[in-house]
Coordinates of C-alpha atoms and ligand atoms in Angstrom, one line a residue:
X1445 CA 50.4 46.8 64.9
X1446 CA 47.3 48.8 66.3
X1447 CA 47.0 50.2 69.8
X1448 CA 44.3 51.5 71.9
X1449 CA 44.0 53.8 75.0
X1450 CA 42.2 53.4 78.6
X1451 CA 41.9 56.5 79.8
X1452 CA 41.5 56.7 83.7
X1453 CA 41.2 59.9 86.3
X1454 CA 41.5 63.4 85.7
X1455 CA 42.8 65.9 82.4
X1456 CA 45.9 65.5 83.1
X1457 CA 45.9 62.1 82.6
X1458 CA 43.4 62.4 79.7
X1459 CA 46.7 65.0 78.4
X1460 CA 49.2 62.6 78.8
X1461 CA 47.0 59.9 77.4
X1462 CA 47.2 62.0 73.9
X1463 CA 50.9 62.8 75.0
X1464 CA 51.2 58.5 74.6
X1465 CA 48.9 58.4 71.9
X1466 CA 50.8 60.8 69.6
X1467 CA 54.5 58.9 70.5
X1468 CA 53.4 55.4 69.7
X1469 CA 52.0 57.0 66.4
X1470 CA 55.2 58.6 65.5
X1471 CA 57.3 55.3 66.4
X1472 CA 55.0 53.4 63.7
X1473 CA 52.1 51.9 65.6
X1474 CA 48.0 52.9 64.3
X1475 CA 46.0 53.5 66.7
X1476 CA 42.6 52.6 66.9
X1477 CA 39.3 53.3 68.8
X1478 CA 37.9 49.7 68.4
X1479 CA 39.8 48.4 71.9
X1480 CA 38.4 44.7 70.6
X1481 CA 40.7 44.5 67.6
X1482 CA 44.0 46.6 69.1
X1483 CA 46.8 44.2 69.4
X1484 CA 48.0 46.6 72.4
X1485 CA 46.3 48.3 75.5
X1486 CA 48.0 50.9 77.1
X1487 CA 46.0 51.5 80.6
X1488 CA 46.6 55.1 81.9
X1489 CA 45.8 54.8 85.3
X1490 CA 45.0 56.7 88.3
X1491 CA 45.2 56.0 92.2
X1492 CA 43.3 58.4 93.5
X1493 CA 40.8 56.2 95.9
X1494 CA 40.5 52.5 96.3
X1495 CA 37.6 52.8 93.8
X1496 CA 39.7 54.1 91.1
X1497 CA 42.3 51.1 91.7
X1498 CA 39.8 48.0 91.3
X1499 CA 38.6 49.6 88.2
X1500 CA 41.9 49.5 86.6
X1501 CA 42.5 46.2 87.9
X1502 CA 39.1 44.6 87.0
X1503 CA 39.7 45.8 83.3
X1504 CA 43.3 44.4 83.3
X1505 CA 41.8 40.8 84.4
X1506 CA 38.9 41.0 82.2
X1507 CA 41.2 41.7 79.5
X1508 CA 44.0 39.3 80.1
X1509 CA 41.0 36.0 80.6
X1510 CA 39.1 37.4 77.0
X1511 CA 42.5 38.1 74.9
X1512 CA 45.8 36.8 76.4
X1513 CA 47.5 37.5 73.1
X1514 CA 47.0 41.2 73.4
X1515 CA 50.2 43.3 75.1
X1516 CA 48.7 45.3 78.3
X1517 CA 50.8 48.3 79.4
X1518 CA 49.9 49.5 82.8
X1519 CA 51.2 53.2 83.3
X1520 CA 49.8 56.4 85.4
X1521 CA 49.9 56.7 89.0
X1522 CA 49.1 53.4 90.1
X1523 CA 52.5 52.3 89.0
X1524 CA 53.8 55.5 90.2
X1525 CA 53.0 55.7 93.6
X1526 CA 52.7 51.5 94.2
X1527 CA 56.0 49.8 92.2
X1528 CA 55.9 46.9 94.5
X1529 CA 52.3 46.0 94.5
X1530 CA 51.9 47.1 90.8
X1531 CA 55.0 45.1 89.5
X1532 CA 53.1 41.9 90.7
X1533 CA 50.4 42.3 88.4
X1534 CA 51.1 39.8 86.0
X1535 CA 47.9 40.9 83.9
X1536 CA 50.5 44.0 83.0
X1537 CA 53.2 42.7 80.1
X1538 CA 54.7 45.7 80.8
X1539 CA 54.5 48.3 83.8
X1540 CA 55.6 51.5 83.1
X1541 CA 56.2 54.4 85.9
X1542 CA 54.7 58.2 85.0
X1543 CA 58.5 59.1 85.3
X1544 CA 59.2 56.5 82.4
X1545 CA 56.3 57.6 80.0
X1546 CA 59.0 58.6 77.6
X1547 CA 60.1 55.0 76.9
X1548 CA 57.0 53.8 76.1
X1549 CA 57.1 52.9 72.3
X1550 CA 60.6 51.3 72.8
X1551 CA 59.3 49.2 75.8
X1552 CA 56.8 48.3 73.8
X1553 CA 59.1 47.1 70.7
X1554 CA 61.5 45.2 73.4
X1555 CA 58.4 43.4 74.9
X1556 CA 57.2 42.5 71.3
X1557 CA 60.8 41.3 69.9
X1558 CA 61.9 39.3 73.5
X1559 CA 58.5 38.8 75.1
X1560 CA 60.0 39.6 78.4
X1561 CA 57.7 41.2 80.8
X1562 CA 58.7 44.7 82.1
X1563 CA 59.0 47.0 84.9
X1564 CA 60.0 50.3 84.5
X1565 CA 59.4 52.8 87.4
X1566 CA 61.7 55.1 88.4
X1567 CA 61.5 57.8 91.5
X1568 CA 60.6 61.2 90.7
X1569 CA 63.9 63.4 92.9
X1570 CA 64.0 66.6 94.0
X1571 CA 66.0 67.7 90.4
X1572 CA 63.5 65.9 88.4
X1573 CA 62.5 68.5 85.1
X1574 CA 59.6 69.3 83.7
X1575 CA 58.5 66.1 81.2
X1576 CA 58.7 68.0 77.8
X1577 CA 55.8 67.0 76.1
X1578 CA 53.4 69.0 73.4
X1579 CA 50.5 67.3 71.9
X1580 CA 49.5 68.2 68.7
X1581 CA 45.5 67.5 68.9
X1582 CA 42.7 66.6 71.2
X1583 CA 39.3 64.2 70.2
X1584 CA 37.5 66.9 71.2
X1585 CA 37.8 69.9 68.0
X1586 CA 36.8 73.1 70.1
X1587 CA 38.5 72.5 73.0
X1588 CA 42.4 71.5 74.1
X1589 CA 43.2 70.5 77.8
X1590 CA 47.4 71.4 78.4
X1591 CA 49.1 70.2 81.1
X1592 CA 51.2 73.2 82.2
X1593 CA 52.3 71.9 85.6
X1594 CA 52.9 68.2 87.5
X1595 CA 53.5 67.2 90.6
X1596 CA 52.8 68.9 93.8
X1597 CA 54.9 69.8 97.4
X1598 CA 52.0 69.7 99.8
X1599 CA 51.4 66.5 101.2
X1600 CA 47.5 66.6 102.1
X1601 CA 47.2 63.6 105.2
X1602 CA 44.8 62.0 103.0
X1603 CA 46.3 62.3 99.3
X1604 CA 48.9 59.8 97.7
X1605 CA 49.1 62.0 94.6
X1606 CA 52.8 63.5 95.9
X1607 CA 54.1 60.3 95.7
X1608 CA 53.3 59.5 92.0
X1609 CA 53.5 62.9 90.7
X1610 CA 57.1 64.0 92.3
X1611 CA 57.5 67.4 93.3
X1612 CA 55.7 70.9 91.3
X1613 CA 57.7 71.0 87.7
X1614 CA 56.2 73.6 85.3
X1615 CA 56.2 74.3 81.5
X1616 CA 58.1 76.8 80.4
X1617 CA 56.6 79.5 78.8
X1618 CA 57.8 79.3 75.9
X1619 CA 57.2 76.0 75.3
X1620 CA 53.4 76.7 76.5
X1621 CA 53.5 79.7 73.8
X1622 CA 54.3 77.5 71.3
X1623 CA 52.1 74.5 71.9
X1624 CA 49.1 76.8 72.0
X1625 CA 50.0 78.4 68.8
X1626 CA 50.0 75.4 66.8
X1627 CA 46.4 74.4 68.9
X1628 CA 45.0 77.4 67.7
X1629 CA 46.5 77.0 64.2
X1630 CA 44.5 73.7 64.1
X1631 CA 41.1 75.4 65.2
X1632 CA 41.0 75.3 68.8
X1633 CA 39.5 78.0 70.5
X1634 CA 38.9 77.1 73.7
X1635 CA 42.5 76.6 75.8
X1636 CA 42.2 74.6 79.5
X1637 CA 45.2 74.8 81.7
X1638 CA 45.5 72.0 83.8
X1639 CA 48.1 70.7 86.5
X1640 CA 48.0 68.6 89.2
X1641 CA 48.7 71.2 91.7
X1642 CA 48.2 73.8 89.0
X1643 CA 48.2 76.9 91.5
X1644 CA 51.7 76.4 91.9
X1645 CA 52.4 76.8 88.4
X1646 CA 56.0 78.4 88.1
X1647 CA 56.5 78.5 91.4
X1648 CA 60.1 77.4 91.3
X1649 CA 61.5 80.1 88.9
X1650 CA 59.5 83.0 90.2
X1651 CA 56.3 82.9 87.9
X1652 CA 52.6 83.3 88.7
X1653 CA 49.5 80.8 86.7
X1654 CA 48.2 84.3 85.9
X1655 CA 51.7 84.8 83.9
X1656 CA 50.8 81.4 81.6
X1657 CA 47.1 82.6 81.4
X1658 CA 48.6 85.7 80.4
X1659 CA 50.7 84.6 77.5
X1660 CA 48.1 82.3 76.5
X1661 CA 45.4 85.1 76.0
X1662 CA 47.7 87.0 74.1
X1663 CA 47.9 83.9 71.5
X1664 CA 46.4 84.8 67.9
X1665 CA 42.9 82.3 67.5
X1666 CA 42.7 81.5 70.9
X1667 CA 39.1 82.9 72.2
X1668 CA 38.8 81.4 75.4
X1669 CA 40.7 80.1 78.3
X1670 CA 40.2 78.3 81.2
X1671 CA 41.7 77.1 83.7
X1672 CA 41.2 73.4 85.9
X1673 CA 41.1 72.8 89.8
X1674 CA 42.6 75.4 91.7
X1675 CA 43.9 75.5 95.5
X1676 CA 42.7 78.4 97.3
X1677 CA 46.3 79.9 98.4
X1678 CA 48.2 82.1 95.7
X1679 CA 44.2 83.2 94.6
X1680 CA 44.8 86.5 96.3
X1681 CA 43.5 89.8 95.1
X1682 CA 46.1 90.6 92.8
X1683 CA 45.9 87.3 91.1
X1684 CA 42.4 87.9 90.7
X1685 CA 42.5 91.7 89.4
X1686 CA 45.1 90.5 87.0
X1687 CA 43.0 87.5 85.5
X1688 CA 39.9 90.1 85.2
X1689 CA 41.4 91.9 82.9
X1690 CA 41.8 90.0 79.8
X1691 CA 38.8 89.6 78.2
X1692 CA 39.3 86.0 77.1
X1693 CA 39.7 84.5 80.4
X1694 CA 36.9 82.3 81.4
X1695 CA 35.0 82.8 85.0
X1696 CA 34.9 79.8 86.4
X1697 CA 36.6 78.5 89.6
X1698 CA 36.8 75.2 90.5
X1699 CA 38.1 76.2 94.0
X1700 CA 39.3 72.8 95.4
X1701 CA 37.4 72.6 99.4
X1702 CA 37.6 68.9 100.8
X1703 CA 35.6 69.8 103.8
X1704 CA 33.8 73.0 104.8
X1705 CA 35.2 72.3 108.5
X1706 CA 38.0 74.0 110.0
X1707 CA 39.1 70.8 112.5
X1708 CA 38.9 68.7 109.5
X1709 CA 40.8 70.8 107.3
X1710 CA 43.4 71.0 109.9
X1711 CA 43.4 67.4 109.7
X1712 CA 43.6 66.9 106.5
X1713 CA 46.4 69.2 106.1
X1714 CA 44.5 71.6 104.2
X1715 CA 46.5 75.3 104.4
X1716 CA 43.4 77.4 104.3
X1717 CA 40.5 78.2 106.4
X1718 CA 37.1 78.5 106.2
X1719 CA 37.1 82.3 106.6
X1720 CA 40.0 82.4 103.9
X1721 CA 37.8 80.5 101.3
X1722 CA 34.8 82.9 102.3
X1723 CA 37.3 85.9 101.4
X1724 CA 38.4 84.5 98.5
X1725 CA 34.7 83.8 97.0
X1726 CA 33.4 87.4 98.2
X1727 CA 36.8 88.6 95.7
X1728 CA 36.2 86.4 92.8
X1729 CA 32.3 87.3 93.0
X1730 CA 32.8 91.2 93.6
X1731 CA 35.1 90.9 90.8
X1732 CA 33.6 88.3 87.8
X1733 CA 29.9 89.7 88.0
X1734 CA 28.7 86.1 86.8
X1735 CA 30.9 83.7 87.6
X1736 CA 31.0 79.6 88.9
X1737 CA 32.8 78.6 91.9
X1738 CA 32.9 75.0 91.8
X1739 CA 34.6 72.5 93.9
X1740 CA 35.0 69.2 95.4
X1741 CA 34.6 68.3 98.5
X1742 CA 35.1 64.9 100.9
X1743 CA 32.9 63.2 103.1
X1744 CA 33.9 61.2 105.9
X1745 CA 37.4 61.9 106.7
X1746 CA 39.0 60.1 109.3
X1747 CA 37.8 61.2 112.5
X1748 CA 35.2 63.3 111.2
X1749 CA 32.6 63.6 113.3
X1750 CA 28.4 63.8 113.1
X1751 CA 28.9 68.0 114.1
X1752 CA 32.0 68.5 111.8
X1753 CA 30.2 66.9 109.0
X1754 CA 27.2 68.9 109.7
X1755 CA 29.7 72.0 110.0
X1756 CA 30.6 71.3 106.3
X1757 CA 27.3 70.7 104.7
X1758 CA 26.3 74.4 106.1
X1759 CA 29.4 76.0 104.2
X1760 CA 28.4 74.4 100.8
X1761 CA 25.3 75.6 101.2
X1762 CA 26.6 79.2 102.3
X1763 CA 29.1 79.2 99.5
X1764 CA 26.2 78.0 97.0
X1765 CA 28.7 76.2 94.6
X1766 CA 27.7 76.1 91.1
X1767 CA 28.5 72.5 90.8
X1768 CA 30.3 69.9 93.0
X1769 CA 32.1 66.9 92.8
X1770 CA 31.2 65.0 96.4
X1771 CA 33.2 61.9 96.9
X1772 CA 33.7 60.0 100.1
X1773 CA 37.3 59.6 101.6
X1774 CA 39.3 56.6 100.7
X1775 CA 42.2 55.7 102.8
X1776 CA 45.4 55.1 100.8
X1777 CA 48.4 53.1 102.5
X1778 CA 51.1 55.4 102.4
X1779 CA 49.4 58.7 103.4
X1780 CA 49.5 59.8 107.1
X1781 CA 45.8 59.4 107.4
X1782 CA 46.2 56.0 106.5
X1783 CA 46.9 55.4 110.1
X1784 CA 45.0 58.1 111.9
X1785 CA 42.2 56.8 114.4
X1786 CA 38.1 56.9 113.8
X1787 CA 38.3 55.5 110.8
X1788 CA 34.3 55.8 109.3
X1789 CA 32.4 52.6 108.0
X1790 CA 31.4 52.8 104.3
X1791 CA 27.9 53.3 105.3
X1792 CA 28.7 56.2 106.8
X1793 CA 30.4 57.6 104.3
X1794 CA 27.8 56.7 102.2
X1795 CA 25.4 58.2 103.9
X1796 CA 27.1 61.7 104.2
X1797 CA 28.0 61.3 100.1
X1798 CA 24.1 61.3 99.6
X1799 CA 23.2 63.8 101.8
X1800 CA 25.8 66.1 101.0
X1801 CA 25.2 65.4 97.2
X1802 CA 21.7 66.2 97.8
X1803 CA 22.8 69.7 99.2
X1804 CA 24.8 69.9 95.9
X1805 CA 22.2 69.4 93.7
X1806 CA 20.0 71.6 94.9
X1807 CA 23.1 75.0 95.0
X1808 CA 24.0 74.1 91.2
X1809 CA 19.8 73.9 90.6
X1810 CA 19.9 77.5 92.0
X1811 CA 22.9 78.2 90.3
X1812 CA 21.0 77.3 87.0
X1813 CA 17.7 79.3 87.5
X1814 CA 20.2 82.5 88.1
X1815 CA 21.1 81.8 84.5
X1816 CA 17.6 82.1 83.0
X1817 CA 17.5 85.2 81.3
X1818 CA 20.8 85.7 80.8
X1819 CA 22.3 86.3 77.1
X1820 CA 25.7 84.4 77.2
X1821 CA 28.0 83.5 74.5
X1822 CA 28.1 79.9 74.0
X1823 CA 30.8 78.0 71.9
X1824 CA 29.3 74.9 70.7
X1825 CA 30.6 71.6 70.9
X1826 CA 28.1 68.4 69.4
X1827 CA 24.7 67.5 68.7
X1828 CA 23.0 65.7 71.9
X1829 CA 21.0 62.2 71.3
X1830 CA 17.6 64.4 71.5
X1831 CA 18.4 66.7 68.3
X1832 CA 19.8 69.9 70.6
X1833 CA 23.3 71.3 69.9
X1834 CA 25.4 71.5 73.5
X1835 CA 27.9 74.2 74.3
X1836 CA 29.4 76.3 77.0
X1837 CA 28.9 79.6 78.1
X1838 CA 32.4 81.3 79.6
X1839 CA 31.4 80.0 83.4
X1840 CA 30.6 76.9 81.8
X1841 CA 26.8 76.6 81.9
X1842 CA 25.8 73.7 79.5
X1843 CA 23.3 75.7 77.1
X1844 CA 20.9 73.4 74.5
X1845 CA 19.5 75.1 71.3
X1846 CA 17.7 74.0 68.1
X1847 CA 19.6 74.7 65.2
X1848 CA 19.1 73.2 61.3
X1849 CA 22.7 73.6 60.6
X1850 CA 25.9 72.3 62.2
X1851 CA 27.1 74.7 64.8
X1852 CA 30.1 72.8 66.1
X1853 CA 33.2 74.6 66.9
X1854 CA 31.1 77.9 66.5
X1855 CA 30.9 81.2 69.0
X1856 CA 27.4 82.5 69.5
X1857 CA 24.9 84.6 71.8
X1858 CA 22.4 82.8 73.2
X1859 CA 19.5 83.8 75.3
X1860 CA 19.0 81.4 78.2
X1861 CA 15.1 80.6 78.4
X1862 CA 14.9 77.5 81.0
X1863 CA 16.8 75.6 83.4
X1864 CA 16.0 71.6 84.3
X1865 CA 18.5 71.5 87.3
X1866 CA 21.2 70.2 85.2
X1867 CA 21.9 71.9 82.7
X1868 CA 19.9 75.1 80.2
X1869 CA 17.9 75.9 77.5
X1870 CA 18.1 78.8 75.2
X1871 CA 17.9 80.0 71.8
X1872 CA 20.2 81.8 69.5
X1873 CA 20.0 85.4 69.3
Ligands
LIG1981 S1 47.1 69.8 97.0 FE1 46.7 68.1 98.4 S2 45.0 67.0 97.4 FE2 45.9 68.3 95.8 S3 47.4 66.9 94.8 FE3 48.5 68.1 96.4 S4 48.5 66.7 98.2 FE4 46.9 66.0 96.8

C-alpha cells in the first residue's frame, strides 16, 4: 500500500514528517507524492493558532467526503495538546499523539487488518526521553533541517505549544554527531538545527546549543550551519563569542520578539525586556559584521492597547529586522491568556497585522539594499520559474543569477548587483 504526507507548521514538524516518512517505508509501505492515488494520509499537524487548526480540519473533511476508502492518520500537536476534542474527529481512522509517533506503522497495520478506529495519545511526564529519531534524507538535496531539541519549560500566557510538546528533551551528542555524518555522507552541506525551544538545547545535562553547533562544525562535508528560532535568554556574550568563531556557522538570528512592548511582554510571559533584546542585537551586530536578525512578532495580544501597540511598531523599526514573520494573536483554550480580559476584535488585529507588516516590509527592503554590493557566497538550491538559479548567502539573502549550467547543490561568490525588496540579484564572480 502507498502513503502520502500533509505536512503542517514549522521544521520541526516538517523533521518529524520525514522522521514518519522513513518508518512507514521501512515497515513496507511506498510512499508517494501523488496524495490523489495514496491509499493512506498521514496529517502532521500543528496547533499553533485557530487558523492553523481549521486548515487541518478542512483537509480532513474534504478528504474523508472525496475518498472515504482512504485511511487518514491525524498526528502532531493538535492531537497532542487537544485528546478530547481531537479523538471526536471521526474524519481521523486513526489519531495518534506526538508522544505515540513511534507506533505509527503498527497502528496503521492494526487499523488495516481490524478496521477499528484509533486513539493513541499519551501524556508527555516529567521523565519523558528524548524521542530517538535520525532521518536519513531531506526533499530538499543541499540542505537538512535536524531536530536537536523538543518540548519547552516556559509556559508563554499565550502559547499552547508546552502542552503538546512535554517538557525540553535534547539529542545527545552523539547521536547528533552521527546523524550529521551520514547527512553529509549523502551530500548535504548546509546543516539547520531546529527545536521547539531550541535555546534550551541541553539544558538538562549541563550542555550549551553552542556545544551541538560545535560538534556539528567540526563534521567532515558539512559547510554550513544554521541554526532556527531562537529565544533571546542563554544568547549572552559568551555564547555569541563562541559561535563567532567557527567559520562555518551561519549569521543569521531569528531572535523570537512577540511584541516590542515591555507591559505586553510582561503579559505574555515573555522573560526578556526590551532593553535586553536591544543588548543582545548591539552583541550579535558588533560581533557578525553582516548579519540578519530576524524575528516574529504578535499583534494584538490580549489587552494590548492603541499606545502599547504603537510602542512595538517603533522597536521593529529601531531594531530594523531583516525579515519578519507578523501574525496576529490567536487565543488557545488552555493557555492562561485564554481567559485574560480585553480580548481584541479580528479587525483589530487585522488592522495592526497590516500595519505592522507594512513596517516589516519596508526594514527587510532596507535590509536588502545594504546587500547591493556585497560579494557573498551563495550555495545554490533550484532553478526559479523565470530561468534564474536561487540560493543563500550565509545570513540568508535569497541571491538570483543567470547560469547555462546546473548549479544546484554548488558553493559560489556572487556579487550582489540589485535588490527588488524581496529578495537579490547578482552575478557569479
Ligand atoms: S518559548 Fe514560549 S512561545 Fe516558545 S514554545 Fe515555549 S511557551 Fe511557546
Amino acid at each position: 500500500m502507498n502513503f502520502s504526507v500533509y505536512n503542517f507548521g514549522c521544521k520541526v514538524n516538517q523533521y518529524e514528517s520525514q522522521v514518519m516518512t522513513e518508518l512507514m517505508i521501512k515497515s513496507g509501505y511506498t510512499y508517494t507524492e501523488d496524495k490523489e492515488n495514496a491509499d493512506i494520509i498521514i496529517i502532521n499537524s500543528c496547533t499553533v493558532t485557530a487558523v492553523a487548526d481549521n486548515k487541518v480540519l478542512k483537509l480532513m473533511r474534504h478528504i474523508k467526503r472525496e475518498h472515504p476508502e482512504k485511511v487518514v492518520v491525524l498526528t502532531g500537536c493538535m492531537p497532542q495538546a487537544y485528546p478530547e476534542k481531537t479523538a471526536e474527529l471521526m474524519q481521523a481512522d486513526i489519531v495518534l499523539g506526538n508522544s505515540a509517533r513511534q507506533e505509527l506503522p503498527q497502528e496503521v497495520e492494526k487499523y488495516i487488518s481490524n478496521g477499528e478506529r484509533i486513539v493513541n495519545v499519551h501524556k508527555y511526564t516529567k521523565s519523558s526521553d528524548f524521542e530517538q529519531v535520525c532521518v536519513s534524507e531531506f526533499e530538499e538535496r543541499t540542505r537538512a533541517f535536524i531536530k536537536i531539541e523538543d518540548g519547552c519549560n516556559r509556559y508563554c500566557s499565550y502559547c499552547i505549544i508546552p502542552y503538546a510538546r512535554g517538557p525540553v528533551r535534547s539529542k545527545p551528542m552523539e547521536v547528533l554527531k552521527r546523524e550529521v555524518e551520514h547527512l553529509a555522507k549523502c551530500g548535504y552541506k548546509e546543516i539547520v538545527l531546529v527545536g521547539i525551544n531550541l535555546s534550551a538545547y541541553g539544558s538538562e545535562f549541563g550542555l550549551h546549543l553552542c556545544d551541538a553547533v560545535e560538534s556539528v562544525c567540526a563534521v567532515e562535508g558539512v559547510e554550513r550551519v544554521r541554526l532556527g528560532s531562537l529565544e533571546p535568554e542563554r544568547m549572552d556574550k559568551e555564547a555569541i563569542g563562541r559561535l563567532s568563531k567557527l567559520e562555518k556557522f551561519c549569521p543569521q538570528f531569528h531572535l523570537s520578539l512577540q511584541s516590542g512592548c515591555d507591559a505586553t511582554l510582561k503579559r505574555m510571559h515573555r522573560h526578556y525586556t526590551t532593553d535586553e533584546y536591544r543588548r543582545i542585537v548591539a552583541d550579535l551586530r558588533e560581533t557578525f559584521e553582516n548579519c540578519a536578525i530576524t524575528t516574529d512578532v504578535m499583534v494584538g495580544f490580549a489587552g494590548e492597547t492603541e499606545e502599547e501597540f504603537s510602542q512595538s511598531v517603533e522597536f521593529v523599526k529601531e531594531i530594523g529586522f531583516a525579515k519578519v514573520h507578523v501574525f496576529p494573536y490567536s487565543q488557545r483554550k488552555g493557555t492562561v491568556a485564554y481567559n485574560a480580559p480585553n480580548q481584541l476584535s479580528g479587525s483589530v488585529k487585522a488592522q495592526r497585522s497590516k500595519i505592522m507588516v507594512d513596517v516589516t516590509n519596508e526594514t527587510r527592503r532596507v535590509f536588502l539594499v545594504k546587500m547591493v554590493g556585497r560579494t557573498e557566497s551563495v550555495l545554490f538550491e533550484q532553478p526559479t520559474k523565470d530561468g534564474y538559479w536561487e540560493g543563500y548567502t550565509k545570513n540568508y539573502t535569497p541571491v538570483k543569477v543567470k547560469s547555462d549550467r546546473m548549479i544546484s547543490g554548488e558553493i559560489h561568490e556572487v556579487l550582489i548587483s540589485s535588490s527588488d525588496g524581496e529578495s537579490c540579484m547578482g552575478e557569479i564572480v
